[in-house]
PDB file of C-alpha atoms in Angstrom:
ATOM      1  CA  MET L 367       0.000   0.000   0.000  1.00  0.00           C
ATOM      2  CA  SER L 368       1.354   3.445  -0.822  1.00  0.00           C
ATOM      3  CA  THR L 369       1.886   6.207   1.710  1.00  0.00           C
ATOM      4  CA  PRO L 370      -0.996   8.679   1.989  1.00  0.00           C
ATOM      5  CA  PRO L 371      -0.082  11.943   0.196  1.00  0.00           C
ATOM      6  CA  GLU L 372      -0.484  14.011   3.370  1.00  0.00           C
ATOM      7  CA  GLU L 373       2.255  11.926   5.044  1.00  0.00           C
ATOM      8  CA  LEU L 374       4.790  12.481   2.266  1.00  0.00           C
ATOM      9  CA  ALA L 375       7.308  15.289   2.205  1.00  0.00           C
ATOM     10  CA  TYR L 376       6.465  17.841  -0.484  1.00  0.00           C
ATOM     11  CA  ARG L 377       9.475  16.879  -2.616  1.00  0.00           C
ATOM     12  CA  ASP L 378       8.652  13.171  -2.321  1.00  0.00           C
ATOM     13  CA  ALA L 379       5.034  13.752  -3.372  1.00  0.00           C
ATOM     14  CA  LEU L 380       6.177  15.842  -6.338  1.00  0.00           C
ATOM     15  CA  ASP L 381       8.731  13.199  -7.365  1.00  0.00           C
ATOM     16  CA  GLU L 382       6.079  10.496  -7.189  1.00  0.00           C
ATOM     17  CA  LEU L 383       3.720  12.604  -9.291  1.00  0.00           C
ATOM     18  CA  ASP L 384       6.468  13.134 -11.881  1.00  0.00           C
ATOM     19  CA  GLY L 385       7.008   9.375 -11.970  1.00  0.00           C
ATOM     20  CA  ILE L 386       3.307   8.711 -12.544  1.00  0.00           C
ATOM     21  CA  VAL L 387       3.202  11.257 -15.372  1.00  0.00           C
ATOM     22  CA  ALA L 388       6.231   9.636 -17.016  1.00  0.00           C
ATOM     23  CA  GLU L 389       4.647   6.216 -16.566  1.00  0.00           C
ATOM     24  CA  LEU L 390       1.371   7.339 -18.153  1.00  0.00           C
ATOM     25  CA  GLU L 391       3.159   9.037 -21.058  1.00  0.00           C
ATOM     26  CA  ALA L 392       5.145   5.895 -21.887  1.00  0.00           C
ATOM     27  CA  ASP L 393       4.305   3.964 -25.020  1.00  0.00           C
ATOM     28  CA  ASP L 394       3.939   0.734 -23.079  1.00  0.00           C
ATOM     29  CA  VAL L 395       1.554   1.998 -20.387  1.00  0.00           C
ATOM     30  CA  ASP L 396      -0.311  -0.830 -18.676  1.00  0.00           C
ATOM     31  CA  VAL L 397      -3.997  -0.190 -19.344  1.00  0.00           C
ATOM     32  CA  ASP L 398      -4.951  -2.209 -16.274  1.00  0.00           C
ATOM     33  CA  VAL L 399      -3.324   0.331 -13.923  1.00  0.00           C
ATOM     34  CA  VAL L 400      -4.162   3.599 -15.697  1.00  0.00           C
ATOM     35  CA  ALA L 401      -7.233   4.382 -13.564  1.00  0.00           C
ATOM     36  CA  GLU L 402      -5.385   3.497 -10.349  1.00  0.00           C
ATOM     37  CA  ARG L 403      -2.380   5.672 -11.271  1.00  0.00           C
ATOM     38  CA  LEU L 404      -4.635   8.550 -12.312  1.00  0.00           C
ATOM     39  CA  GLU L 405      -6.434   8.378  -8.976  1.00  0.00           C
ATOM     40  CA  ARG L 406      -3.129   8.436  -7.107  1.00  0.00           C
ATOM     41  CA  ALA L 407      -1.945  11.355  -9.248  1.00  0.00           C
ATOM     42  CA  ALA L 408      -5.158  13.274  -8.513  1.00  0.00           C
ATOM     43  CA  ASN L 409      -4.696  12.718  -4.762  1.00  0.00           C
ATOM     44  CA  LEU L 410      -1.086  13.894  -4.957  1.00  0.00           C
ATOM     45  CA  VAL L 411      -2.064  17.002  -6.933  1.00  0.00           C
ATOM     46  CA  THR L 412      -4.780  17.864  -4.410  1.00  0.00           C
ATOM     47  CA  GLU L 413      -2.325  17.554  -1.513  1.00  0.00           C
ATOM     48  CA  LEU L 414       0.399  19.547  -3.276  1.00  0.00           C
ATOM     49  CA  GLN L 415      -2.057  22.333  -4.119  1.00  0.00           C
ATOM     50  CA  ARG L 416      -3.240  22.427  -0.493  1.00  0.00           C
ATOM     51  CA  ARG L 417       0.327  22.815   0.726  1.00  0.00           C
ATOM     52  CA  ILE L 418       1.080  25.566  -1.785  1.00  0.00           C
ATOM     53  CA  HIS L 419      -2.073  27.399  -0.728  1.00  0.00           C
ATOM     54  CA  ASP L 420      -1.176  27.048   2.969  1.00  0.00           C
ATOM     55  CA  ALA L 421       2.365  28.289   2.328  1.00  0.00           C
ATOM     56  CA  GLN L 422       1.043  31.258   0.358  1.00  0.00           C
ATOM     57  CA  LEU L 423      -1.250  32.217   3.253  1.00  0.00           C
ATOM     58  CA  ARG L 424       1.636  32.014   5.716  1.00  0.00           C
ATOM     59  CA  VAL L 425       3.835  34.196   3.503  1.00  0.00           C
ATOM     60  CA  GLU L 426       1.052  36.784   3.180  1.00  0.00           C
ATOM     61  CA  GLN L 427       0.666  36.816   6.964  1.00  0.00           C
ATOM     62  CA  LEU L 428       4.408  37.171   7.574  1.00  0.00           C
ATOM     63  CA  ALA L 429       5.171  39.751   4.866  1.00  0.00           C
ATOM     64  CA  PRO L 430       3.889  42.747   6.889  1.00  0.00           C
ATOM     65  CA  ARG L 431       6.335  41.868   9.683  1.00  0.00           C
ATOM     66  CA  PHE L 432       9.251  42.236   7.283  1.00  0.00           C
ATOM     67  CA  GLU L 433       7.923  45.538   5.952  1.00  0.00           C
ATOM     68  CA  ARG L 434       7.690  46.927   9.500  1.00  0.00           C
ATOM     69  CA  THR L 435      11.180  45.645  10.267  1.00  0.00           C
ATOM     70  CA  ASN L 436      12.637  47.410   7.212  1.00  0.00           C
ATOM     71  CA  ASP L 437      10.921  50.674   8.194  1.00  0.00           C
ATOM     72  CA  ASP L 438      12.233  50.321  11.755  1.00  0.00           C
ATOM     73  CA  ASP L 439      15.794  49.869  10.456  1.00  0.00           C
ATOM     74  CA  ARG L 440      15.972  53.467   9.199  1.00  0.00           C
ATOM     75  CA  ALA L 441      17.974  55.779  11.408  1.00  0.00           C
ATOM     76  CA  PRO L 442      15.751  58.065  13.538  1.00  0.00           C
ATOM     77  CA  ASP L 443      17.451  61.197  12.167  1.00  0.00           C
ATOM     78  CA  ASP L 444      17.193  60.037   8.566  1.00  0.00           C
ATOM     79  CA  ASP L 445      14.887  62.654   7.007  1.00  0.00           C
ATOM     80  CA  ARG L 446      14.956  61.060   3.589  1.00  0.00           C
ATOM     81  CA  ASP L 447      11.870  59.336   2.314  1.00  0.00           C
ATOM     82  CA  PRO L 448      12.154  55.581   1.622  1.00  0.00           C
ATOM     83  CA  GLY L 449      13.119  56.394  -1.998  1.00  0.00           C
ATOM     84  CA  GLY L 450      16.293  58.134  -0.786  1.00  0.00           C
ATOM     85  CA  ARG L 451      15.223  61.708  -1.541  1.00  0.00           C
ATOM     86  CA  ASP L 452      16.141  64.481   0.876  1.00  0.00           C
ATOM     87  CA  PRO L 453      13.371  66.551   2.518  1.00  0.00           C
ATOM     88  CA  GLY L 454      13.497  68.965  -0.463  1.00  0.00           C
ATOM     89  CA  GLY L 455      12.548  66.134  -2.806  1.00  0.00           C
ATOM     90  CA  ARG L 456      15.910  65.903  -4.574  1.00  0.00           C
ATOM     91  CA  ASP L 457      17.635  62.638  -5.353  1.00  0.00           C
ATOM     92  CA  PRO L 458      20.993  62.294  -3.587  1.00  0.00           C
ATOM     93  CA  GLY L 459      22.840  62.711  -6.928  1.00  0.00           C
ATOM     94  CA  ASP L 460      20.867  65.795  -8.072  1.00  0.00           C
ATOM     95  CA  ARG L 461      22.629  69.165  -8.036  1.00  0.00           C
ATOM     96  CA  ASP L 462      21.276  72.674  -7.921  1.00  0.00           C
ATOM     97  CA  PRO L 463      22.005  74.721 -11.059  1.00  0.00           C
ATOM     98  CA  GLY L 464      24.420  76.817  -8.950  1.00  0.00           C
ATOM     99  CA  ASP L 465      26.344  73.786  -7.686  1.00  0.00           C
ATOM    100  CA  ARG L 466      29.789  73.564  -9.214  1.00  0.00           C
ATOM    101  CA  ASP L 467      31.401  70.376 -10.342  1.00  0.00           C
ATOM    102  CA  PRO L 468      34.864  69.979  -8.762  1.00  0.00           C
ATOM    103  CA  GLY L 469      36.280  69.532 -12.285  1.00  0.00           C
ATOM    104  CA  ASP L 470      34.892  72.945 -13.393  1.00  0.00           C
ATOM    105  CA  GLU L 471      37.127  75.051 -11.159  1.00  0.00           C
ATOM    106  CA  GLY L 472      39.268  76.483 -13.954  1.00  0.00           C
ATOM    107  CA  THR L 473      36.369  77.685 -16.130  1.00  0.00           C
TER     108      THR L 473
END
């Protein structure tokens, strides 16, 4: 008797499903086991989809924690917005028209 899909590790269930697909695509597929293998494949797919869905929900629940952590990592005296602009709205590399380039000193 095969292991129930919910007791298999994700990778093991996926490997078994890949094996069933290869078996069913073979030229010498045994017609007597097609229905049985398809049923097993359907059960594996259902379990794999459930696990993906559960993992997606967990990631969505955890993502806001990481966003808060990144916001908290900014220095308290850092007046720049998250995009790196200073309070005047300029990018760090922007210069005022009156700013001189150090290489322009002789002109």
